[in-house]
Coordinates of C-alpha atoms in Angstrom, one line a residue:
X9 CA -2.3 17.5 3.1
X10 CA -2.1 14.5 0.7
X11 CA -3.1 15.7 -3.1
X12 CA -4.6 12.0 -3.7
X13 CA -5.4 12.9 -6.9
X14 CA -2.2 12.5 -7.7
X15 CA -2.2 8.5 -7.5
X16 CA -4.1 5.8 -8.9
X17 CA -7.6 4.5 -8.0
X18 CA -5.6 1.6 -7.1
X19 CA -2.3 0.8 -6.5
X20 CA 0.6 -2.2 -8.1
X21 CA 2.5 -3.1 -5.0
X22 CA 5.7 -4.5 -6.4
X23 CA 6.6 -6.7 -3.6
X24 CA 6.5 -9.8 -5.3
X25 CA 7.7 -9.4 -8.7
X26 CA 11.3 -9.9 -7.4
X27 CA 12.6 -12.8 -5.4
X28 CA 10.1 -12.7 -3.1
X29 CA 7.4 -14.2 -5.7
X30 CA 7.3 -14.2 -9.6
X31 CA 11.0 -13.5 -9.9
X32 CA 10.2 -11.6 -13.2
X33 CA 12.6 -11.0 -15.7
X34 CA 13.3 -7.5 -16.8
X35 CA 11.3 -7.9 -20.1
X36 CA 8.3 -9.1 -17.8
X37 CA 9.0 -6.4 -15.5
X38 CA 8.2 -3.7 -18.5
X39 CA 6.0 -5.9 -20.1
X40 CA 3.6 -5.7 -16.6
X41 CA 4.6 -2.2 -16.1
X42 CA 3.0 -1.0 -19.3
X43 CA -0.1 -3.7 -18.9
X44 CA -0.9 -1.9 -15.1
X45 CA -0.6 1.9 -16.8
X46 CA -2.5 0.5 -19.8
X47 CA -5.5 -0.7 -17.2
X48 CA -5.2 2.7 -15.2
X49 CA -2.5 1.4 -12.0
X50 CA -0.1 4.1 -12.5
X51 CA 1.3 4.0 -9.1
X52 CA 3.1 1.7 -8.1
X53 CA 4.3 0.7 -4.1
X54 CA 7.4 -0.2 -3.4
X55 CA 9.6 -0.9 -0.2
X56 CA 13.4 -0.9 0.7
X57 CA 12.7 -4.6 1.9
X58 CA 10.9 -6.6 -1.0
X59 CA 13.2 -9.1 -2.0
X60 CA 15.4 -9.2 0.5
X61 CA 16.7 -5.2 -0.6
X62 CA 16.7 -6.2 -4.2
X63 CA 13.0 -5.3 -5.4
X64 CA 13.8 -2.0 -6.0
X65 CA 16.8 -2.4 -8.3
X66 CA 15.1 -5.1 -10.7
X67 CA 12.2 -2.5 -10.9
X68 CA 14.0 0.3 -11.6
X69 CA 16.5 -1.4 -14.4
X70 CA 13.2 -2.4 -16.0
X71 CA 11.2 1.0 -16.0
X72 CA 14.9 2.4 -17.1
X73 CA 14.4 0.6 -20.4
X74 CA 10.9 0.7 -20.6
X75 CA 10.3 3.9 -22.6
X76 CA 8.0 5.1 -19.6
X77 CA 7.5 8.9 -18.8
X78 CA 8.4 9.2 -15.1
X79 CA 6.2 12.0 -15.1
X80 CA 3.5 9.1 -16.0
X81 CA 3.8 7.0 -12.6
X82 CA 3.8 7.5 -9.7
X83 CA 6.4 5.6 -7.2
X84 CA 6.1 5.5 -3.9
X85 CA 8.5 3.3 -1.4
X86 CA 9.3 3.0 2.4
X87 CA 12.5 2.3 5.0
X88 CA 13.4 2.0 8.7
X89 CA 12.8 -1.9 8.6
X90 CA 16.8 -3.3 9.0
X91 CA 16.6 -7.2 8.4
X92 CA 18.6 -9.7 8.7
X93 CA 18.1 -11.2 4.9
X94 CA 20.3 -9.1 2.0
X95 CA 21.9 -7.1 5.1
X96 CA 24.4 -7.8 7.5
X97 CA 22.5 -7.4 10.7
X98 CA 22.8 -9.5 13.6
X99 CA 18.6 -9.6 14.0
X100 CA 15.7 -7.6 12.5
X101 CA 15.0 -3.7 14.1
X102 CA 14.1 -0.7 13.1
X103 CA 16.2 2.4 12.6
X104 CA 14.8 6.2 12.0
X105 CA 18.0 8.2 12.8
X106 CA 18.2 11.4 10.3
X107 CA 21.2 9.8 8.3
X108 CA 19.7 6.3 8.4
X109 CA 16.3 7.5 6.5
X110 CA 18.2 10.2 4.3
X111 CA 20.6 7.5 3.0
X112 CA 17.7 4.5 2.4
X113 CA 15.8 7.2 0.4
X114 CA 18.9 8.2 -1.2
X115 CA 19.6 4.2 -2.1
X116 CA 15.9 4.0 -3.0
X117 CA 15.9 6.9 -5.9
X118 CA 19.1 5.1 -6.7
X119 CA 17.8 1.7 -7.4
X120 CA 14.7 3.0 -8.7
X121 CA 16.7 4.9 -11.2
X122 CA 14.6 7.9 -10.5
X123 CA 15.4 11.7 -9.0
X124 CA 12.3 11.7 -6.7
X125 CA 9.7 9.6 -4.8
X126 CA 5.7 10.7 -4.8
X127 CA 5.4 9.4 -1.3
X128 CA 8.0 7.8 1.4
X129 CA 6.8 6.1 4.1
X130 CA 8.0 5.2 7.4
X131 CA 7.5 1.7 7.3
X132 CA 6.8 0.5 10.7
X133 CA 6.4 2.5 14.2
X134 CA 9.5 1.8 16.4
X135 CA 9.4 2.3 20.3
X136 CA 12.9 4.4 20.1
X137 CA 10.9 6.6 17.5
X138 CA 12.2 10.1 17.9
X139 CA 9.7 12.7 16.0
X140 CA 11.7 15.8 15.6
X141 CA 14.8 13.7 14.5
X142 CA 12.6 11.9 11.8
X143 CA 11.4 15.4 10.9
X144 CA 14.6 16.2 10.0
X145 CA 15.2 13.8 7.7
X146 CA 11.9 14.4 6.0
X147 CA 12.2 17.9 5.8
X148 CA 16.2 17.8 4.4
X149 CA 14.7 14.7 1.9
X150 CA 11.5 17.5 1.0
X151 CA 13.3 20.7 0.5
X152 CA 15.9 18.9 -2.2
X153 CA 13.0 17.7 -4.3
X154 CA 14.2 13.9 -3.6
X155 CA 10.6 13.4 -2.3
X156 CA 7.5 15.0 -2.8
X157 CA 5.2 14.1 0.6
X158 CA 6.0 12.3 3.6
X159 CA 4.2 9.7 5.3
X160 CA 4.3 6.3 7.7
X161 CA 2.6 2.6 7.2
X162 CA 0.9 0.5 9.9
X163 CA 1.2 3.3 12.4
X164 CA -1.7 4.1 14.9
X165 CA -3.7 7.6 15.4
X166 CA -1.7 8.3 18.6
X167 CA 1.8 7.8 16.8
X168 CA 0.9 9.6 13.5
X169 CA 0.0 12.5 16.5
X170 CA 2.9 12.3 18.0
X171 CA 4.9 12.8 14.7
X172 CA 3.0 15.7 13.4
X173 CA 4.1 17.4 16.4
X174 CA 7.4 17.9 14.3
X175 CA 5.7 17.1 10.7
X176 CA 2.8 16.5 8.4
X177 CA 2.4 13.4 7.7
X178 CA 0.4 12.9 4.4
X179 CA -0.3 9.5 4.3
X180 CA -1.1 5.7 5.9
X181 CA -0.3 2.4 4.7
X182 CA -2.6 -0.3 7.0
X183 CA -3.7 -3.7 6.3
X184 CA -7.4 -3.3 5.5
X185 CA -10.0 -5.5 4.1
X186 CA -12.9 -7.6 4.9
X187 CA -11.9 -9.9 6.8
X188 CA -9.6 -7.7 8.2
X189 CA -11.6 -4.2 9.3
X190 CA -10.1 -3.5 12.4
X191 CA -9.0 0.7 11.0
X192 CA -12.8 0.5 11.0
X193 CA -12.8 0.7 14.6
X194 CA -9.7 1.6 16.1
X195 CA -9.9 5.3 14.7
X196 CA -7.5 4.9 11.7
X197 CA -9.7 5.7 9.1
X198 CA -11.2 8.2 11.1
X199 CA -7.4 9.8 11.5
X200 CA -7.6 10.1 7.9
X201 CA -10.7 11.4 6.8
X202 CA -10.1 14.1 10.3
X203 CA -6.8 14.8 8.6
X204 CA -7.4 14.8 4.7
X205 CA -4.4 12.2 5.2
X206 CA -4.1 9.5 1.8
X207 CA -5.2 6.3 3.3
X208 CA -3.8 3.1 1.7
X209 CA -4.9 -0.5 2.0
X210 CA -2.0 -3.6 2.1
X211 CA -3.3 -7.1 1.6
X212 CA -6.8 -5.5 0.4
X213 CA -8.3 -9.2 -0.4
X214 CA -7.5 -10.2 3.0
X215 CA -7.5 -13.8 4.0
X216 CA -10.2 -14.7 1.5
X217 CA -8.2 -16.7 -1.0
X218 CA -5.7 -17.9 1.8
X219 CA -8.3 -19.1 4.4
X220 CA -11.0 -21.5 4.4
X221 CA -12.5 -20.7 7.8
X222 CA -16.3 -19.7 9.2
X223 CA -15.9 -16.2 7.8
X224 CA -15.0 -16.7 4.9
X225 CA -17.3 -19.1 4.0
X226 CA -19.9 -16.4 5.5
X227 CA -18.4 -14.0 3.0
X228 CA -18.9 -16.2 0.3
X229 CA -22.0 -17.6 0.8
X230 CA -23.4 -13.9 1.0
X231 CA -21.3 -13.0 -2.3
X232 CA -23.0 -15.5 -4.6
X233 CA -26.3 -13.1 -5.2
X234 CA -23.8 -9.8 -5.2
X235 CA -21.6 -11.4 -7.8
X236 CA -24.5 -11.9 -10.2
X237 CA -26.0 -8.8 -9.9
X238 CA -23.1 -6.5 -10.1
X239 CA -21.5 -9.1 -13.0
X240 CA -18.2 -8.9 -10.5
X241 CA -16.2 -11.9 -9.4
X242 CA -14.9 -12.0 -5.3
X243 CA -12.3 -10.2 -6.1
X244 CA -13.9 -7.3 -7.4
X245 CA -16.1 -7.0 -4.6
X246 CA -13.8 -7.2 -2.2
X247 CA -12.2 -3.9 -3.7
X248 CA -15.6 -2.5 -4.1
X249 CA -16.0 -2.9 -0.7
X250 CA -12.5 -1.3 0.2
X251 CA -13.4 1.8 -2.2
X252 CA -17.0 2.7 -0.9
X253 CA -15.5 3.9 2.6
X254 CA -15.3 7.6 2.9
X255 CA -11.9 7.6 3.7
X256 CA -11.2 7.2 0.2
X257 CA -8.6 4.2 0.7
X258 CA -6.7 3.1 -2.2
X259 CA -6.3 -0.6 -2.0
X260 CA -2.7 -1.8 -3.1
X261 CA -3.0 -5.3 -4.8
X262 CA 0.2 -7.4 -5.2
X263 CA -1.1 -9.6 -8.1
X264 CA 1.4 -9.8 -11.0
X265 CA -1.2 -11.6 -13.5
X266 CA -2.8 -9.5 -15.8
X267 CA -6.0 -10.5 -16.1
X268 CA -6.2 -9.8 -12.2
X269 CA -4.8 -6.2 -12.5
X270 CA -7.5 -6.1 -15.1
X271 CA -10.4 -7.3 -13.2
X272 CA -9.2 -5.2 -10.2
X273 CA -9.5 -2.0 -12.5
X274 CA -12.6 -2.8 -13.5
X275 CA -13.6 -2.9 -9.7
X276 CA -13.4 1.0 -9.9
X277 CA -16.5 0.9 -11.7
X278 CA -18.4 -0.7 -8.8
X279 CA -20.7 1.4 -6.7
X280 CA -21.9 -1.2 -4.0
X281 CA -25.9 0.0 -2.5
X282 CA -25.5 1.0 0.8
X283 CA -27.8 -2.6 2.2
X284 CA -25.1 -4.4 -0.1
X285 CA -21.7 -3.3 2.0
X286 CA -23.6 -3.9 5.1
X287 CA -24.6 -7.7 4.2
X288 CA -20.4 -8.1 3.6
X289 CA -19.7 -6.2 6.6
X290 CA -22.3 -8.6 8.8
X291 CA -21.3 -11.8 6.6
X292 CA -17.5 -10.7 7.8
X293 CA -18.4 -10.4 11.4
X294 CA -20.8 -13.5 12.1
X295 CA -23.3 -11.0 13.7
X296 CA -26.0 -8.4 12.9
X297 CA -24.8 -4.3 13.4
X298 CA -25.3 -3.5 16.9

Protein backbone atom coordinates (compact mmCIF):
# COMPACT_ATOMS: atom_id res chain seq x y z
CA UNK A 1 0.00 0.00 0.00
CA UNK A 2 0.82 3.73 0.90
CA UNK A 3 4.86 4.24 1.00
CA UNK A 4 4.19 7.01 3.93
CA UNK A 5 7.59 7.60 4.02
CA UNK A 6 7.20 9.40 1.17
CA UNK A 7 5.42 12.50 2.95
CA UNK A 8 5.99 14.73 5.63
CA UNK A 9 5.59 14.20 9.47
CA UNK A 10 3.11 16.72 8.90
CA UNK A 11 1.38 18.18 6.36
CA UNK A 12 0.71 22.31 4.88
CA UNK A 13 -2.92 22.21 3.82
CA UNK A 14 -3.12 25.10 1.37
CA UNK A 15 -6.71 25.79 1.72
CA UNK A 16 -6.53 29.06 2.96
CA UNK A 17 -3.73 30.81 1.41
CA UNK A 18 -5.98 31.81 -1.44
CA UNK A 19 -9.33 33.57 -1.26
CA UNK A 20 -10.66 31.54 1.14
CA UNK A 21 -8.20 33.09 3.99
CA UNK A 22 -4.86 34.94 3.80
CA UNK A 23 -5.29 35.77 0.16
CA UNK A 24 -1.38 35.69 -0.17
CA UNK A 25 0.37 37.20 -2.77
CA UNK A 26 2.65 35.16 -4.99
CA UNK A 27 5.85 36.39 -3.26
CA UNK A 28 4.14 35.24 0.14
CA UNK A 29 3.10 32.23 -1.45
CA UNK A 30 7.01 31.27 -2.13
CA UNK A 31 8.14 33.07 0.68
CA UNK A 32 5.75 30.32 2.98
CA UNK A 33 6.59 27.68 0.71
CA UNK A 34 10.26 27.75 1.37
CA UNK A 35 9.63 28.65 5.36
CA UNK A 36 7.34 25.04 5.59
CA UNK A 37 10.30 22.94 3.50
CA UNK A 38 12.78 24.90 5.63
CA UNK A 39 10.88 23.64 9.04
CA UNK A 40 10.44 19.96 7.48
CA UNK A 41 6.46 20.32 5.88
CA UNK A 42 7.31 19.24 2.52
CA UNK A 43 4.00 18.13 1.49
CA UNK A 44 1.69 20.05 0.94
CA UNK A 45 -2.59 19.28 0.56
CA UNK A 46 -4.35 20.76 -1.72
CA UNK A 47 -8.04 20.49 -3.21
CA UNK A 48 -9.81 21.30 -6.52
CA UNK A 49 -12.29 23.43 -4.28
CA UNK A 50 -10.08 25.87 -2.05
CA UNK A 51 -10.85 29.11 -3.15
CA UNK A 52 -13.71 28.67 -4.88
CA UNK A 53 -11.43 26.51 -7.81
CA UNK A 54 -8.67 29.07 -7.67
CA UNK A 55 -6.30 27.64 -4.76
CA UNK A 56 -4.55 25.58 -6.94
CA UNK A 57 -3.59 28.07 -9.70
CA UNK A 58 -2.16 30.83 -7.22
CA UNK A 59 -0.15 27.88 -5.72
CA UNK A 60 1.17 26.59 -8.57
CA UNK A 61 2.20 30.10 -10.28
CA UNK A 62 4.07 30.69 -7.03
CA UNK A 63 6.06 27.20 -6.68
CA UNK A 64 6.57 27.90 -10.71
CA UNK A 65 8.85 30.75 -9.70
CA UNK A 66 9.97 29.64 -6.55
CA UNK A 67 13.24 27.83 -7.57
CA UNK A 68 11.73 24.64 -5.79
CA UNK A 69 12.77 21.05 -6.89
CA UNK A 70 9.43 19.25 -7.50
CA UNK A 71 11.16 16.27 -6.74
CA UNK A 72 11.50 18.19 -3.15
CA UNK A 73 7.54 18.27 -2.29
CA UNK A 74 5.33 16.39 -2.21
CA UNK A 75 1.64 17.57 -3.56
CA UNK A 76 -1.18 15.95 -3.07
CA UNK A 77 -4.96 17.28 -4.06
CA UNK A 78 -8.59 15.98 -4.41
CA UNK A 79 -11.98 16.29 -6.81
CA UNK A 80 -15.58 14.94 -7.15
CA UNK A 81 -16.90 17.96 -4.98
CA UNK A 82 -18.99 20.25 -7.96
CA UNK A 83 -19.97 23.58 -6.19
CA UNK A 84 -21.83 26.13 -6.98
CA UNK A 85 -19.09 29.04 -6.12
CA UNK A 86 -16.22 29.55 -9.21
CA UNK A 87 -18.51 26.92 -11.31
CA UNK A 88 -21.59 27.15 -13.10
CA UNK A 89 -23.68 24.59 -11.29
CA UNK A 90 -27.15 24.97 -10.46
CA UNK A 91 -26.40 23.43 -6.55
CA UNK A 92 -23.50 21.63 -4.94
CA UNK A 93 -23.07 17.54 -5.82
CA UNK A 94 -20.72 15.23 -6.31
CA UNK A 95 -19.51 13.71 -9.63
CA UNK A 96 -17.10 10.47 -9.96
CA UNK A 97 -17.79 9.54 -13.63
CA UNK A 98 -14.28 8.27 -15.40
CA UNK A 99 -14.07 11.50 -17.55
CA UNK A 100 -15.21 13.78 -14.67
CA UNK A 101 -12.11 12.63 -12.36
CA UNK A 102 -9.62 12.19 -15.26
CA UNK A 103 -10.30 15.81 -16.39
CA UNK A 104 -10.24 17.50 -12.65
CA UNK A 105 -6.87 15.67 -12.17
CA UNK A 106 -5.87 16.71 -15.56
CA UNK A 107 -6.93 20.64 -14.52
CA UNK A 108 -5.23 20.01 -11.17
CA UNK A 109 -1.54 19.07 -12.64
CA UNK A 110 -2.43 22.00 -14.82
CA UNK A 111 -2.92 24.63 -12.25
CA UNK A 112 -0.41 23.21 -10.11
CA UNK A 113 1.95 23.59 -12.93
CA UNK A 114 3.28 20.10 -12.24
CA UNK A 115 3.34 16.59 -14.44
CA UNK A 116 2.09 14.44 -11.46
CA UNK A 117 0.33 14.34 -8.05
CA UNK A 118 1.83 12.03 -4.96
CA UNK A 119 -1.66 11.33 -3.82
CA UNK A 120 -5.36 12.17 -5.33
CA UNK A 121 -8.09 11.73 -3.32
CA UNK A 122 -11.64 11.29 -3.76
CA UNK A 123 -12.87 14.00 -1.80
CA UNK A 124 -16.16 13.07 -0.43
CA UNK A 125 -18.27 9.54 -0.63
CA UNK A 126 -21.25 10.09 -2.99
CA UNK A 127 -24.36 7.69 -2.81
CA UNK A 128 -24.27 7.29 -6.86
CA UNK A 129 -20.60 6.16 -6.18
CA UNK A 130 -19.77 3.56 -8.83
CA UNK A 131 -16.47 1.58 -7.77
CA UNK A 132 -15.35 -0.06 -11.00
CA UNK A 133 -16.06 3.21 -13.01
CA UNK A 134 -13.89 5.24 -10.44
CA UNK A 135 -11.30 2.49 -10.92
CA UNK A 136 -11.06 3.40 -14.17
CA UNK A 137 -10.22 6.66 -13.88
CA UNK A 138 -7.64 5.86 -11.26
CA UNK A 139 -6.05 3.31 -13.07
CA UNK A 140 -5.93 5.37 -16.70
CA UNK A 141 -4.66 8.59 -14.30
CA UNK A 142 -1.93 5.70 -12.55
CA UNK A 143 -0.60 3.97 -15.64
CA UNK A 144 0.25 7.65 -17.39
CA UNK A 145 2.37 8.63 -14.46
CA UNK A 146 -0.14 11.79 -13.91
CA UNK A 147 -0.46 10.30 -10.28
CA UNK A 148 1.45 8.23 -8.18
CA UNK A 149 -1.29 6.52 -5.55
CA UNK A 150 -4.86 6.78 -5.21
CA UNK A 151 -6.92 7.39 -2.35
CA UNK A 152 -10.43 9.05 -0.87
CA UNK A 153 -11.09 11.66 2.21
CA UNK A 154 -13.85 11.49 4.81
CA UNK A 155 -15.00 8.06 3.54
CA UNK A 156 -15.97 5.26 6.06
CA UNK A 157 -14.42 1.52 6.41
CA UNK A 158 -17.41 0.04 4.51
CA UNK A 159 -17.02 2.50 1.44
CA UNK A 160 -13.21 2.32 1.20
CA UNK A 161 -14.29 -1.79 1.10
CA UNK A 162 -16.47 -1.39 -1.40
CA UNK A 163 -13.96 0.56 -3.63
CA UNK A 164 -11.11 -1.75 -3.22
CA UNK A 165 -13.27 -4.29 -4.75
CA UNK A 166 -12.13 -2.55 -8.04
CA UNK A 167 -8.92 -0.72 -6.50
CA UNK A 168 -6.40 -0.04 -3.80
CA UNK A 169 -6.97 2.63 -2.15
CA UNK A 170 -3.73 4.03 -0.34
CA UNK A 171 -4.92 6.51 1.68
CA UNK A 172 -7.70 8.57 4.14
CA UNK A 173 -8.23 12.05 4.74
CA UNK A 174 -10.75 12.37 8.10
CA UNK A 175 -11.27 15.01 10.45
CA UNK A 176 -9.38 13.90 13.58
CA UNK A 177 -8.45 15.51 16.74
CA UNK A 178 -9.23 15.76 20.36
CA UNK A 179 -12.05 17.06 20.54
CA UNK A 180 -12.99 15.33 17.67
CA UNK A 181 -11.97 11.31 18.05
CA UNK A 182 -14.68 9.70 16.67
CA UNK A 183 -12.08 7.38 13.74
CA UNK A 184 -11.14 6.30 17.26
CA UNK A 185 -14.12 4.37 17.43
CA UNK A 186 -15.98 3.95 14.42
CA UNK A 187 -13.12 1.66 12.92
CA UNK A 188 -11.32 4.19 10.68
CA UNK A 189 -8.10 4.10 12.18
CA UNK A 190 -8.41 0.64 12.58
CA UNK A 191 -9.09 0.39 8.49
CA UNK A 192 -5.80 1.85 8.26
CA UNK A 193 -3.49 0.28 10.45
CA UNK A 194 -5.50 -3.41 9.06
CA UNK A 195 -4.66 -2.03 5.66
CA UNK A 196 -1.16 -0.30 5.85
CA UNK A 197 -3.43 2.57 4.28
CA UNK A 198 -1.79 6.55 4.92
CA UNK A 199 -4.04 8.00 7.34
CA UNK A 200 -4.41 11.84 7.38
CA UNK A 201 -5.85 14.14 9.92
CA UNK A 202 -8.01 17.61 8.57
CA UNK A 203 -8.71 20.22 11.23
CA UNK A 204 -6.12 18.35 13.60
CA UNK A 205 -6.49 21.25 16.45
CA UNK A 206 -10.05 20.59 16.43
CA UNK A 207 -12.46 23.02 18.02
CA UNK A 208 -9.92 24.08 20.63
CA UNK A 209 -9.16 27.60 19.47
CA UNK A 210 -12.74 28.02 17.93
CA UNK A 211 -14.87 26.78 20.97
CA UNK A 212 -15.16 27.85 24.50
CA UNK A 213 -17.35 24.98 25.69
CA UNK A 214 -17.07 22.24 28.89
CA UNK A 215 -14.54 20.26 26.90
CA UNK A 216 -12.52 22.43 26.07
CA UNK A 217 -12.10 23.99 29.06
CA UNK A 218 -11.56 20.25 30.45
CA UNK A 219 -8.74 20.02 27.85
CA UNK A 220 -7.21 22.98 29.05
CA UNK A 221 -7.38 22.78 32.42
CA UNK A 222 -5.67 19.29 32.16
CA UNK A 223 -2.94 20.84 29.65
CA UNK A 224 -1.52 23.44 32.05
CA UNK A 225 0.86 20.74 33.99
CA UNK A 226 1.57 18.82 30.35
CA UNK A 227 2.50 22.19 28.82
CA UNK A 228 5.19 22.82 31.47
CA UNK A 229 6.62 19.63 31.56
CA UNK A 230 7.00 18.85 27.88
CA UNK A 231 8.04 22.90 27.38
CA UNK A 232 5.06 22.61 24.49
CA UNK A 233 2.27 25.17 24.04
CA UNK A 234 -1.66 23.71 23.27
CA UNK A 235 -0.92 23.49 20.07
CA UNK A 236 1.84 21.24 20.17
CA UNK A 237 0.11 18.92 22.24
CA UNK A 238 -2.61 18.67 20.44
CA UNK A 239 -0.38 17.29 17.47
CA UNK A 240 1.44 15.21 19.88
CA UNK A 241 -1.56 13.72 20.76
CA UNK A 242 -2.61 13.18 16.97
CA UNK A 243 0.99 11.60 16.29
CA UNK A 244 1.22 8.95 19.22
CA UNK A 245 -1.69 6.86 17.62
CA UNK A 246 -0.49 3.72 15.97
CA UNK A 247 -2.07 4.45 12.92
CA UNK A 248 0.65 6.78 12.17
CA UNK A 249 -1.80 9.75 11.15
CA UNK A 250 -0.28 12.76 9.69
CA UNK A 251 -2.11 15.76 10.92
CA UNK A 252 -2.57 18.51 8.09
CA UNK A 253 -2.47 22.01 9.64
CA UNK A 254 -3.93 24.97 7.72
CA UNK A 255 -1.93 27.69 9.55
CA UNK A 256 -0.20 30.19 7.15
CA UNK A 257 1.91 31.94 10.06
CA UNK A 258 5.26 30.87 10.41
CA UNK A 259 5.91 30.80 13.75
CA UNK A 260 2.94 28.21 13.89
CA UNK A 261 4.34 25.92 11.08
CA UNK A 262 7.34 26.25 13.35
CA UNK A 263 5.96 25.34 16.59
CA UNK A 264 3.92 22.57 14.85
CA UNK A 265 7.29 21.02 13.59
CA UNK A 266 8.66 21.03 16.63
CA UNK A 267 5.64 18.96 17.87
CA UNK A 268 7.36 16.02 16.00
CA UNK A 269 9.66 15.92 18.79
CA UNK A 270 6.99 15.14 21.38
CA UNK A 271 6.71 11.70 22.70
CA UNK A 272 3.62 12.03 25.13
CA UNK A 273 3.88 9.00 28.26
CA UNK A 274 1.29 6.71 27.76
CA UNK A 275 -0.74 8.16 31.50
CA UNK A 276 -0.23 11.62 29.59
CA UNK A 277 -2.48 10.82 26.22
CA UNK A 278 -4.95 9.12 28.40
CA UNK A 279 -5.46 12.32 30.89
CA UNK A 280 -6.29 14.32 27.27
CA UNK A 281 -8.28 11.55 26.07
CA UNK A 282 -10.51 11.54 29.58
CA UNK A 283 -10.18 15.54 29.87
CA UNK A 284 -11.79 15.28 25.96
CA UNK A 285 -14.56 12.95 27.02
CA UNK A 286 -15.82 14.36 30.55
CA UNK A 287 -15.43 10.69 31.82
CA UNK A 288 -12.93 8.11 33.14
CA UNK A 289 -12.02 4.96 30.29
CA UNK A 290 -14.57 2.45 30.76
Amino acid sequence: MQQTDTYSRIISGAMTWGSWGKKLSKNEMIDLMHHCIDAGLTTFDHADIYGSYSTEADFGNAFAESGIKREDIQLISKCGIQMTRGRDNRLNHYQYDKEYIIWSAEQSLKKLHTDYLDLLLMHRPSPLMEPYEMAEAANALLESGKIKTFGVSNFTPSQIAMLEKAIPVSGNQVEFSLTHDDPIYDGTLDDCIANKRMAMAWSPLGSMFREKTEQTKRIKKTMVPLMEKYDADESQLLLAWILKHPAKVFPVIGTTNKERISLAAKAMELDLELQDWFALLVASQGHDVP
